[in-house]
Amino acid sequence: MVAVSRGNLASMSEIYQHRHSSLFRFFFRLTGRQTVAEDLTHEVFLRMIRYRHTYQSGDGFEAWMYRIARNAFADQLKKHRFETPAPEDFDTADKGALTPFESAVKRQELALLHRALRELPDDKRELIVLSRFQGLSYEQIGQIVGCETGTAKVRVFRAVKEMSGIFLALQKEKAS
Amino acid sequence: MMCGQAKEWIAASWTGELDEAAEAKLRRHLLSCPECAGEMSQLGGVWERMADLPTPEPSQAMRVRWESTLESLMANRKSTSWRFTLASLWPERPVWQATIAASCLVLGLAAGMLLQKPGDRREIATLREEIASTREMVALSLLQQQSATERLRGVDYTQRMPSMEPQVVSALIDAVQHDENVNVRLAAIDALGKVSRDAKVRQSLTHSLAAEQSPMVQAALIDYAADAGDPHASETLQRLSQRPDVNPAVRQRASKALSELTRYR
């Protein structure tokens, strides 16, 4: 990114190669929509070029990139508020020797888990996505959302707890 | 140990960010705190299950779209790189912009003064003389035209001159005395206001007043004589104020001018 910030736009291609998938997944987990996630990913790379002068080599690249991504997502929400759709089916084929019944139970459980995640408020879903799916450390999450590392840990804990509560309630609802 | 601290450690244990010492403390706390132990088990289970959620993949179209965008950005940047460089030098804050503009002005003035040669002043003076001479020629030429509009333009030209040459003054006096158009005569009287201190001009216009038939021009000439404070005009004004063939308003004006001249004498 240092090379890009100095005007070498060709280096952006390498950054794209390494980061576009994870950035896409970040947006997909937040929006649940393929095209919206792809558009946002594209927008983030454009913004990285536009605001390349704001990148400082001492700062973490991940934190800088996700700050841009969060702003892009916030701008998108201002323009269009969308409901995260439920996936049609979950593939459990690679889960080893599951019986058809076990496989059906597993699929149902994943669907409920996915629903619990999308029923979370945006800020809490974002914390879970950053920590669980994007694999960022709490220190990085603190830099991205603007809080101390310890606070980031507590916030993620509370988000998972809330999601767990929703998940259990959905399971009960399904069983009754 | 506080349960609040345990929450941080539980969260850290999910991502593998818990060191051995903290892990040992967490274990001890969980043994003594059923509530935290329950959360550890339940939430840990949810955390683990999330690994089974499908991993989405971006489409190939997204990459193609990006490569095309980057290519066009780079091509565009090449063609405008020098403009980017110049633009990046210009500050965004209006205060700095104004400072730079003022500095450029001061530097320009200073450079102009330093670089000016003694010969330049002479050249400028010569140039000014030439311009004045050209204006004079144009004015005289216009005053000779058939069209009254052109002659009016000629009079207007003389009014723009910083000083009037004798030839121009003569041409204007001639216009007052002989031009058939009232407007040209009036404009010429106005133009001669610049040289009202010249006794010959005043005398010429006093003679014109005696011969003039138009009430408007008569009034203008009376005002000229009064403004110039010309004592030699008294006799002409006296006669004019008593002539029965002259417009009553003009006679009245002549009387008034006469009394003013008498008062200032």
XYZ file of C-alpha atoms in Angstrom:
441
model
C 0.000 0.000 0.000
C 2.985 2.260 0.572
C 3.802 1.954 -3.135
C 0.198 2.799 -4.044
C 0.185 5.798 -1.732
C 3.294 7.007 -3.581
C 1.413 6.840 -6.862
C 2.168 3.305 -8.090
C -1.359 2.198 -8.949
C -0.128 -1.051 -10.497
C 0.592 -2.325 -6.963
C -3.137 -2.134 -6.286
C -3.547 -5.225 -8.412
C -1.508 -7.264 -5.926
C -3.500 -5.931 -2.987
C -6.698 -6.851 -4.777
C -5.390 -10.347 -5.385
C -4.804 -10.913 -1.657
C -7.744 -9.054 -0.140
C -10.749 -9.063 -2.428
C -12.135 -12.432 -1.274
C -12.028 -11.647 2.423
C -13.475 -8.195 1.841
C -16.251 -9.705 -0.257
C -17.045 -12.204 2.511
C -17.150 -9.397 5.054
C -19.800 -7.597 3.033
C -21.649 -10.783 2.188
C -21.947 -11.692 5.883
C -23.272 -8.193 6.580
C -25.701 -7.882 3.664
C -26.407 -11.462 2.626
C -26.480 -10.345 -1.011
C -23.914 -11.347 -3.610
C -24.286 -8.344 -5.935
C -24.369 -5.799 -3.118
C -21.283 -7.392 -1.548
C -19.462 -7.311 -4.894
C -20.393 -3.689 -5.511
C -19.222 -2.699 -2.045
C -15.957 -4.576 -2.476
C -15.355 -2.736 -5.754
C -16.178 0.561 -4.062
C -13.711 -0.096 -1.230
C -10.832 -0.668 -3.648
C -11.708 2.522 -5.488
C -11.788 4.394 -2.185
C -8.428 2.905 -1.242
C -6.995 4.531 -4.372
C -8.851 7.789 -3.805
C -7.801 8.069 -0.159
C -4.390 6.439 -0.506
C -2.727 9.546 0.924
C -4.482 8.844 4.270
C -2.632 5.542 4.671
C 0.364 5.712 6.956
C 2.861 2.884 6.838
C 3.035 2.693 10.637
C -0.673 1.875 10.901
C -2.041 -1.589 10.239
C -3.274 -2.044 6.707
C -6.179 -4.278 7.815
C -7.533 -1.670 10.200
C -7.252 1.056 7.549
C -8.958 -1.106 4.929
C -11.820 -2.129 7.215
C -12.373 1.462 8.316
C -12.914 2.332 4.656
C -15.136 -0.743 4.285
C -17.284 0.269 7.271
C -17.730 3.773 5.845
C -18.712 2.335 2.468
C -21.231 0.042 4.180
C -22.636 2.943 6.240
C -23.036 5.023 3.067
C -24.802 2.100 1.408
C -27.212 1.801 4.342
C -28.060 5.500 4.058
C -29.031 4.966 0.430
C -30.757 1.624 0.739
C -31.876 -0.365 3.731
C -32.162 -4.038 2.834
C -33.208 -7.192 4.572
C -30.652 -9.989 4.654
C -32.254 -12.911 2.797
C -32.201 -16.403 4.231
C -30.113 -18.878 2.230
C -32.110 -21.541 0.455
C -30.065 -24.497 1.633
C -26.879 -25.396 3.473
C -24.518 -27.964 2.088
C -23.562 -30.614 4.658
C -22.020 -33.039 2.205
C -18.509 -32.603 3.573
C -19.474 -33.331 7.173
C -18.325 -36.937 7.071
C -20.546 -39.936 7.541
C -23.797 -38.257 8.502
C -27.010 -40.183 8.162
C -29.745 -38.470 6.131
C -31.509 -37.643 9.402
C -28.370 -36.170 10.981
C -27.698 -34.248 7.815
C -31.210 -32.775 7.877
C -30.813 -31.789 11.525
C -27.480 -30.182 10.758
C -28.924 -28.203 7.847
C -31.758 -26.992 10.025
C -29.354 -25.968 12.771
C -27.181 -23.983 10.338
C -30.245 -22.258 8.906
C -31.264 -21.174 12.403
C -27.738 -20.031 13.187
C -27.669 -17.991 10.006
C -31.053 -16.497 10.869
C -29.850 -15.653 14.396
C -26.834 -13.855 12.891
C -28.927 -11.808 10.492
C -31.422 -10.897 13.213
C -28.680 -9.211 15.208
C -28.394 -5.420 15.022
C -25.876 -4.267 12.373
C -23.187 -3.163 14.847
C -23.239 -6.478 16.726
C -23.320 -8.570 13.567
C -20.343 -6.588 12.342
C -18.365 -7.416 15.508
C -19.033 -11.127 15.121
C -18.139 -11.029 11.437
C -14.876 -9.239 12.134
C -13.818 -11.576 14.941
C -15.284 -14.936 13.912
C -15.225 -14.844 10.123
C -12.598 -12.286 9.171
C -10.161 -13.623 11.769
C -9.098 -10.227 13.082
C -7.531 -9.832 16.497
C -9.313 -7.852 19.190
C -6.618 -5.223 18.950
C -7.401 -4.764 15.232
C -11.136 -4.736 15.912
C -10.551 -2.032 18.529
C -8.662 0.041 15.947
C -11.424 -0.446 13.387
C -14.421 0.372 15.572
C -12.530 2.882 17.707
C -12.320 1.337 21.176
C -9.847 -0.310 23.548
C -8.859 -3.952 23.024
C -10.555 -5.009 26.275
C -13.750 -3.217 25.267
C -13.679 -4.977 21.907
C -13.503 -8.362 23.695
C -16.477 -7.533 25.932
C -18.501 -6.233 22.971
C -17.846 -9.406 20.981
C -18.776 -11.505 24.032
C -22.093 -9.635 24.389
C -22.809 -9.917 20.665
C -22.268 -13.691 20.730
C -24.422 -13.940 23.852
C -27.251 -12.058 22.173
C -26.927 -14.194 19.072
C -26.964 -17.325 21.209
C -30.167 -16.125 22.876
C -31.805 -15.595 19.479
C -30.564 -18.991 18.293
C -32.034 -20.796 21.349
C -35.338 -18.961 20.968
C -35.498 -19.978 17.300
C -34.751 -23.581 18.195
C -37.581 -23.573 20.753
C -39.918 -21.990 18.235
C -39.044 -24.668 15.696
C -39.509 -27.493 18.218
C -42.926 -26.318 19.398
C -11.701 -12.492 40.116
C -14.501 -10.420 38.635
C -16.891 -12.025 36.153
C -16.338 -8.989 33.884
C -12.705 -9.960 33.444
C -13.788 -13.535 32.750
C -15.949 -12.327 29.847
C -12.882 -10.758 28.224
C -10.915 -13.974 28.728
C -13.716 -16.138 27.383
C -13.834 -13.975 24.250
C -10.033 -14.169 23.999
C -10.133 -17.964 24.327
C -12.387 -18.205 21.232
C -9.789 -16.530 19.023
C -6.737 -18.161 20.646
C -5.551 -14.872 22.141
C -5.456 -16.151 25.719
C -2.019 -16.759 27.223
C -1.355 -19.686 29.547
C -1.434 -17.693 32.774
C -4.781 -16.110 31.933
C -6.139 -19.443 30.813
C -5.269 -20.962 34.166
C -6.990 -18.116 35.979
C -10.067 -18.517 33.790
C -10.243 -22.250 34.546
C -10.105 -21.559 38.280
C -12.843 -18.970 37.962
C -15.075 -21.268 35.965
C -14.789 -23.901 38.690
C -16.084 -21.438 41.254
C -18.631 -19.605 39.071
C -21.388 -21.773 37.521
C -22.850 -18.797 35.649
C -19.623 -18.059 33.765
C -19.056 -21.781 33.217
C -22.530 -22.043 31.651
C -21.836 -19.072 29.351
C -18.455 -20.489 28.384
C -20.076 -23.748 27.369
C -23.117 -22.331 25.617
C -21.484 -19.441 23.823
C -18.419 -21.510 22.946
C -20.769 -23.974 21.271
C -22.369 -21.246 19.174
C -18.931 -19.880 18.294
C -17.810 -23.327 17.115
C -20.988 -23.970 15.114
C -20.504 -20.738 13.178
C -17.518 -22.399 11.478
C -19.996 -24.579 9.592
C -21.775 -21.649 7.984
C -21.038 -21.656 4.251
C -18.208 -19.513 2.931
C -19.366 -17.352 0.040
C -17.105 -16.721 -2.945
C -17.023 -13.690 -5.225
C -17.855 -14.143 -8.885
C -15.324 -14.007 -11.685
C -17.212 -10.998 -13.082
C -16.185 -8.953 -10.050
C -12.501 -9.500 -10.785
C -12.929 -8.692 -14.473
C -14.766 -5.517 -13.575
C -11.993 -4.471 -11.201
C -9.199 -5.174 -13.667
C -10.982 -3.094 -16.279
C -11.477 -0.221 -13.809
C -7.860 -0.282 -12.689
C -6.633 -0.346 -16.269
C -8.685 2.709 -17.198
C -7.584 4.507 -14.021
C -3.938 3.905 -14.847
C -4.378 5.002 -18.467
C -6.187 8.129 -17.357
C -3.525 8.847 -14.764
C -0.747 8.617 -17.334
C -2.393 11.200 -19.564
C -3.084 13.615 -16.743
C -0.154 12.928 -14.418
C 1.383 16.390 -14.845
C -1.959 18.006 -14.084
C -2.262 15.817 -10.968
C 1.163 16.997 -9.873
C 0.301 20.670 -10.375
C -3.088 20.252 -8.711
C -1.543 18.517 -5.714
C 0.709 21.555 -5.177
C -2.256 23.881 -4.847
C -3.432 24.099 -1.209
C -7.076 23.406 -0.345
C -7.419 26.029 2.396
C -8.605 29.439 1.130
C -6.226 31.213 3.538
C -3.211 29.635 1.852
C -4.646 30.261 -1.598
C -5.050 33.983 -0.789
C -1.538 34.086 0.688
C -0.033 32.565 -2.449
C -1.985 34.951 -4.698
C -0.852 37.989 -2.666
C 2.759 36.736 -2.666
C 2.686 36.325 -6.449
C 1.381 39.886 -6.834
C 4.086 41.335 -4.579
C 6.805 39.307 -6.307
C 5.532 40.400 -9.716
C 5.545 44.082 -8.758
C 9.000 43.787 -7.207
C 10.365 41.978 -10.254
C 8.821 44.570 -12.550
C 10.434 47.439 -10.640
C 13.812 45.725 -10.496
C 13.855 44.742 -14.136
C 12.730 48.136 -15.453
C 15.542 49.890 -17.405
C 15.984 53.699 -17.559
C 15.360 53.557 -21.307
C 11.971 51.922 -20.724
C 10.545 55.119 -19.237
C 11.607 57.150 -22.244
C 10.054 54.574 -24.537
C 6.829 54.640 -22.566
C 6.732 58.448 -22.726
C 7.284 58.331 -26.484
C 4.589 55.748 -26.828
C 2.163 57.911 -24.849
C 2.921 60.871 -27.070
C 2.267 58.789 -30.133
C -1.041 57.570 -28.739
C -2.087 61.156 -27.916
C -1.125 62.263 -31.410
C -3.113 59.421 -32.956
C -6.154 60.317 -30.859
C -5.854 63.905 -31.971
C -5.742 62.877 -35.606
C -8.743 60.620 -35.177
C -10.690 63.362 -33.383
C -9.905 65.964 -36.044
C -10.771 63.529 -38.772
C -14.091 62.645 -37.165
C -14.976 66.314 -36.711
C -14.713 66.726 -40.491
C -17.171 63.926 -41.265
C -20.530 64.499 -42.983
C -22.405 62.436 -40.459
C -23.429 64.292 -37.279
C -23.022 61.059 -35.330
C -19.400 60.787 -36.439
C -18.766 64.433 -35.515
C -20.270 63.755 -32.094
C -17.856 60.831 -31.736
C -15.053 63.209 -32.657
C -16.081 65.595 -29.872
C -16.304 62.656 -27.487
C -12.741 61.665 -28.459
C -11.459 65.129 -27.562
C -13.029 64.850 -24.114
C -11.002 61.729 -23.409
C -7.717 63.535 -24.075
C -5.731 64.418 -20.979
C -4.766 67.762 -22.564
C -6.002 69.592 -25.650
C -3.675 70.710 -28.408
C -4.374 74.110 -30.055
C -5.475 72.387 -33.266
C -8.151 70.468 -31.416
C -9.328 73.585 -29.570
C -9.628 75.419 -32.886
C -11.595 72.535 -34.382
C -14.004 72.560 -31.430
C -14.481 76.348 -31.608
C -15.140 75.968 -35.305
C -17.741 73.300 -34.496
C -19.471 75.639 -31.996
C -19.558 78.438 -34.520
C -20.368 76.613 -37.726
C -21.691 73.106 -37.147
C -25.254 72.849 -38.404
C -26.207 70.239 -35.800
C -27.321 71.566 -32.389
C -26.151 68.466 -30.544
C -22.646 68.730 -31.979
C -22.476 72.380 -30.992
C -23.670 71.580 -27.457
C -21.140 68.727 -27.121
C -18.330 70.987 -28.378
C -19.219 73.642 -25.755
C -19.040 70.936 -23.070
C -15.668 69.739 -24.380
C -14.277 73.256 -24.298
C -15.069 73.418 -20.590
C -11.572 72.012 -19.998
C -9.951 75.101 -21.486
C -12.300 77.741 -20.072
C -9.331 79.575 -18.576
C -8.044 80.345 -22.039
C -9.071 83.962 -22.815
C -9.070 83.359 -26.572
C -11.502 80.465 -26.177
C -13.780 82.532 -23.960
C -13.672 85.372 -26.462
C -14.522 83.077 -29.362
C -17.477 81.602 -27.525
C -18.744 85.058 -26.559
C -18.754 85.954 -30.240
C -20.612 82.737 -30.917
C -23.237 83.686 -28.333
C -23.956 86.884 -30.174
C -24.494 85.041 -33.430
C -26.209 81.906 -32.112
C -29.910 81.411 -32.938
C -30.701 78.179 -31.069
C -32.068 78.860 -27.553
C -30.493 75.656 -26.214
C -27.041 76.547 -27.512
C -27.512 80.114 -26.334
C -28.302 78.835 -22.857
C -25.225 76.580 -22.915
C -22.982 79.465 -23.983
C -24.436 81.720 -21.279
C -23.667 79.041 -18.674
C -20.151 78.668 -20.077
C -19.493 82.404 -19.754
C -20.935 82.473 -16.236
C -18.932 79.406 -15.110
C -15.743 80.844 -16.638
C -16.409 84.193 -14.933
C -15.626 85.989 -18.186
C -16.005 89.781 -17.605
C -15.774 90.464 -21.346
C -19.031 88.584 -21.831
C -21.026 91.168 -19.828
C -21.712 93.425 -22.763
C -22.927 90.523 -24.939
C -25.085 89.208 -22.132
C -26.532 92.701 -21.543
C -27.521 93.008 -25.176
C -28.939 89.495 -25.251
C -31.107 90.071 -22.185
C -32.697 93.047 -23.901
C -33.255 91.644 -27.373
C -36.990 91.113 -27.952
C -36.402 88.374 -30.555
C -34.602 86.149 -28.041
C -36.419 83.421 -26.153
C -37.688 84.818 -22.784
C -36.056 81.946 -20.874
C -32.748 82.728 -22.521
C -33.121 86.422 -21.728
C -33.841 85.567 -18.129
C -30.795 83.284 -18.007
C -28.625 85.998 -19.522
C -29.822 88.477 -16.878
C -29.066 86.041 -14.126
C -25.583 85.306 -15.511
C -24.959 89.006 -15.867
C -25.845 89.637 -12.222
C -23.527 86.788 -11.160
C -20.641 88.207 -13.194
C -21.266 91.653 -11.721
C -21.299 90.255 -8.201
C -17.934 88.424 -8.591
C -16.226 91.259 -10.374
